[in-house]
Each structure stands twice: as C-alpha cells, then as structure tokens.
Coordinates of C-alpha atoms in Angstrom, one line a residue:
M1 CA -14.8 11.1 8.8
D2 CA -11.6 9.3 7.9
E3 CA -7.8 11.8 8.5
V4 CA -6.7 11.8 4.6
I5 CA -2.5 11.7 5.1
Q6 CA -0.7 14.3 3.1
G7 CA 2.5 12.1 1.6
A8 CA 5.2 13.1 -0.3
G9 CA 3.9 13.3 -3.7
F10 CA 0.3 10.7 -2.7
T11 CA -2.0 10.6 -0.1
I12 CA -3.4 8.0 1.9
R13 CA -6.6 7.5 4.4
A14 CA -5.0 6.9 7.8
S15 CA -8.0 4.2 8.2
K16 CA -5.4 1.8 6.0
F17 CA -2.7 1.7 8.4
D18 CA -6.1 -0.2 10.6
F19 CA -5.4 -2.8 7.7
F20 CA -2.0 -3.1 7.2
F21 CA -1.5 -3.0 10.9
G22 CA -3.5 -6.2 12.2
R23 CA -6.2 -4.1 13.4
V24 CA -9.5 -5.0 11.0
T25 CA -12.0 -6.6 12.6
S26 CA -14.8 -6.6 9.8
T27 CA -15.2 -9.5 7.5
P28 CA -13.6 -13.0 8.4
A29 CA -11.6 -12.7 4.8
N30 CA -11.0 -8.7 6.1
I31 CA -9.6 -10.2 9.1
R32 CA -7.3 -12.4 7.6
R33 CA -5.5 -10.6 5.0
S34 CA -4.7 -7.6 7.9
S35 CA -3.4 -10.3 9.6
D36 CA -1.3 -11.5 6.8
N37 CA -0.3 -8.0 6.1
L38 CA 0.9 -7.4 9.9
R39 CA 2.5 -10.8 9.9
D40 CA 4.0 -9.9 6.3
L41 CA 5.5 -6.6 7.1
R42 CA 7.2 -7.4 10.1
T43 CA 9.3 -9.7 8.4
L44 CA 10.4 -7.8 5.6
G45 CA 11.6 -5.5 8.8
I46 CA 8.5 -2.7 9.0
D47 CA 6.7 -2.8 12.7
E48 CA 4.0 0.2 13.5
T49 CA 6.0 -0.1 16.7
S50 CA 9.4 1.1 15.6
G51 CA 8.6 3.3 13.0
G52 CA 6.5 1.2 11.0
K53 CA 4.1 4.2 9.7
E54 CA 6.9 6.1 8.8
Q55 CA 8.6 3.3 6.7
L56 CA 5.7 2.7 4.6
L57 CA 5.4 6.5 3.6
Q58 CA 8.6 6.6 2.7
I59 CA 7.9 2.9 0.6
F60 CA 4.7 5.2 -0.5
A61 CA 6.8 8.2 -1.6
E62 CA 10.0 5.9 -3.3
G63 CA 7.1 3.9 -4.8
L64 CA 6.2 6.9 -7.5
N65 CA 9.2 6.4 -9.5
A66 CA 9.4 2.4 -9.5
T67 CA 8.8 -0.2 -11.7
E68 CA 5.0 -0.6 -12.8
I69 CA 3.4 -3.4 -12.7
P70 CA 1.7 -4.6 -15.9
D71 CA -2.0 -4.7 -14.0
R72 CA -3.2 -1.4 -14.9
K73 CA -7.1 -0.7 -13.9
T74 CA -9.5 1.3 -15.5
N75 CA -13.4 2.1 -14.6
E76 CA -15.3 5.2 -14.7
Y77 CA -13.6 6.4 -11.7
G78 CA -9.6 6.9 -13.3
V79 CA -7.1 4.7 -12.8
H80 CA -5.1 2.0 -10.4
I81 CA -1.4 1.8 -11.3
S82 CA 0.0 -0.4 -9.5
R83 CA 4.3 -0.1 -8.5
K84 CA 6.8 -3.1 -6.9
V85 CA 9.2 -1.2 -4.2
E86 CA 12.4 -3.9 -3.6
L87 CA 13.2 -4.1 -0.2
S88 CA 15.9 -5.7 2.1
G89 CA 17.5 -5.8 5.7
G90 CA 14.8 -7.7 7.2
E91 CA 13.9 -11.3 8.6
K92 CA 13.3 -12.0 4.5
P93 CA 13.8 -10.0 1.4
G94 CA 11.0 -9.1 -0.5
A95 CA 8.5 -6.1 -2.2
I96 CA 6.1 -4.7 -1.3
I97 CA 2.9 -3.6 -4.7
V98 CA 1.8 0.0 -3.8
R99 CA -1.6 0.1 -5.6
Y100 CA -2.0 4.2 -6.6
F101 CA -5.8 5.5 -7.9
Y102 CA -5.9 8.6 -10.3
P103 CA -8.7 9.9 -10.2
Q104 CA -10.2 11.2 -13.6
R105 CA -7.6 8.9 -15.2
D106 CA -5.9 12.2 -14.1
L107 CA -2.2 10.8 -14.2
N108 CA -0.9 14.1 -13.6
A109 CA -3.5 14.9 -10.6
T110 CA -2.1 13.4 -6.9
P111 CA -2.4 10.0 -6.6
Q112 CA -4.2 8.2 -3.1
V113 CA -2.3 4.5 -2.0
T114 CA -5.8 2.5 -1.8
S115 CA -3.8 -1.2 -0.8
I116 CA -0.5 -2.6 -0.8
V117 CA 0.7 -6.4 -1.6
P118 CA 3.7 -7.5 0.4
L119 CA 5.8 -9.9 -1.2
I120 CA 8.2 -12.2 0.9
Y121 CA 11.3 -13.5 -1.1
Q122 CA 12.1 -17.5 -0.6

C-alpha cells in the first residue's frame, strides 16, 4: 500500500513524487507528463537531489492559503480545489498550480494533494 505523508495541513501519497520527478513508466501519456514535470520543476529551481521533495512539501503548505484558480470540480466523492503558488529563483520564474482534494466536500477536512501543474513564464 502507498505510504501517505502528513504535511503541514495536507496529506499526499508518497508515490506522487515518482510522478513529479520523472519516474513514472506506465503509459506513454503518463511517461510524457512525468517527464514534463521533471523538466519544468528543474526549470523552476526544484530538483529532487537538492531538497526538491522538501521544497514541494513547503509549496503545498503555502498553497493552502494561495489564490484559488476558478476551476473547482465537485463529484460524489468530494471537491477538487486548485491553488496557484508563484515562484521565483529558478532558471525562469513561474508558478505551480496545486490540486487539493477534500473528501465528502468537507472544506474543513485535511485535503489530499492530488496533482501539480508547473507553469513556466517566458
């Protein structure tokens, strides 16, 4: 079973870091997306070999109070809320959109980080 990491105000499955840092080998689409995440995170200055996992955990905690992106999705299991964390200090400036899942639509529950979307500004 996949280990769940308890962050500062959120949880995340440990296997998500495989997806974020380019280690996914399932389908061609997932391999490409995982590889794109690795490239984009490095461009933003987030490298797994130099504290990248810890940087992401910090970004996920920051994101809980960041600006919500207007694409809230609700279904019978809960609600997904996306928040945008601005970044600088890497090769190029950008942001990471963090997607949080709140089970049973309970916004007082501890959310689970389900995905990220790195954005690189030109």
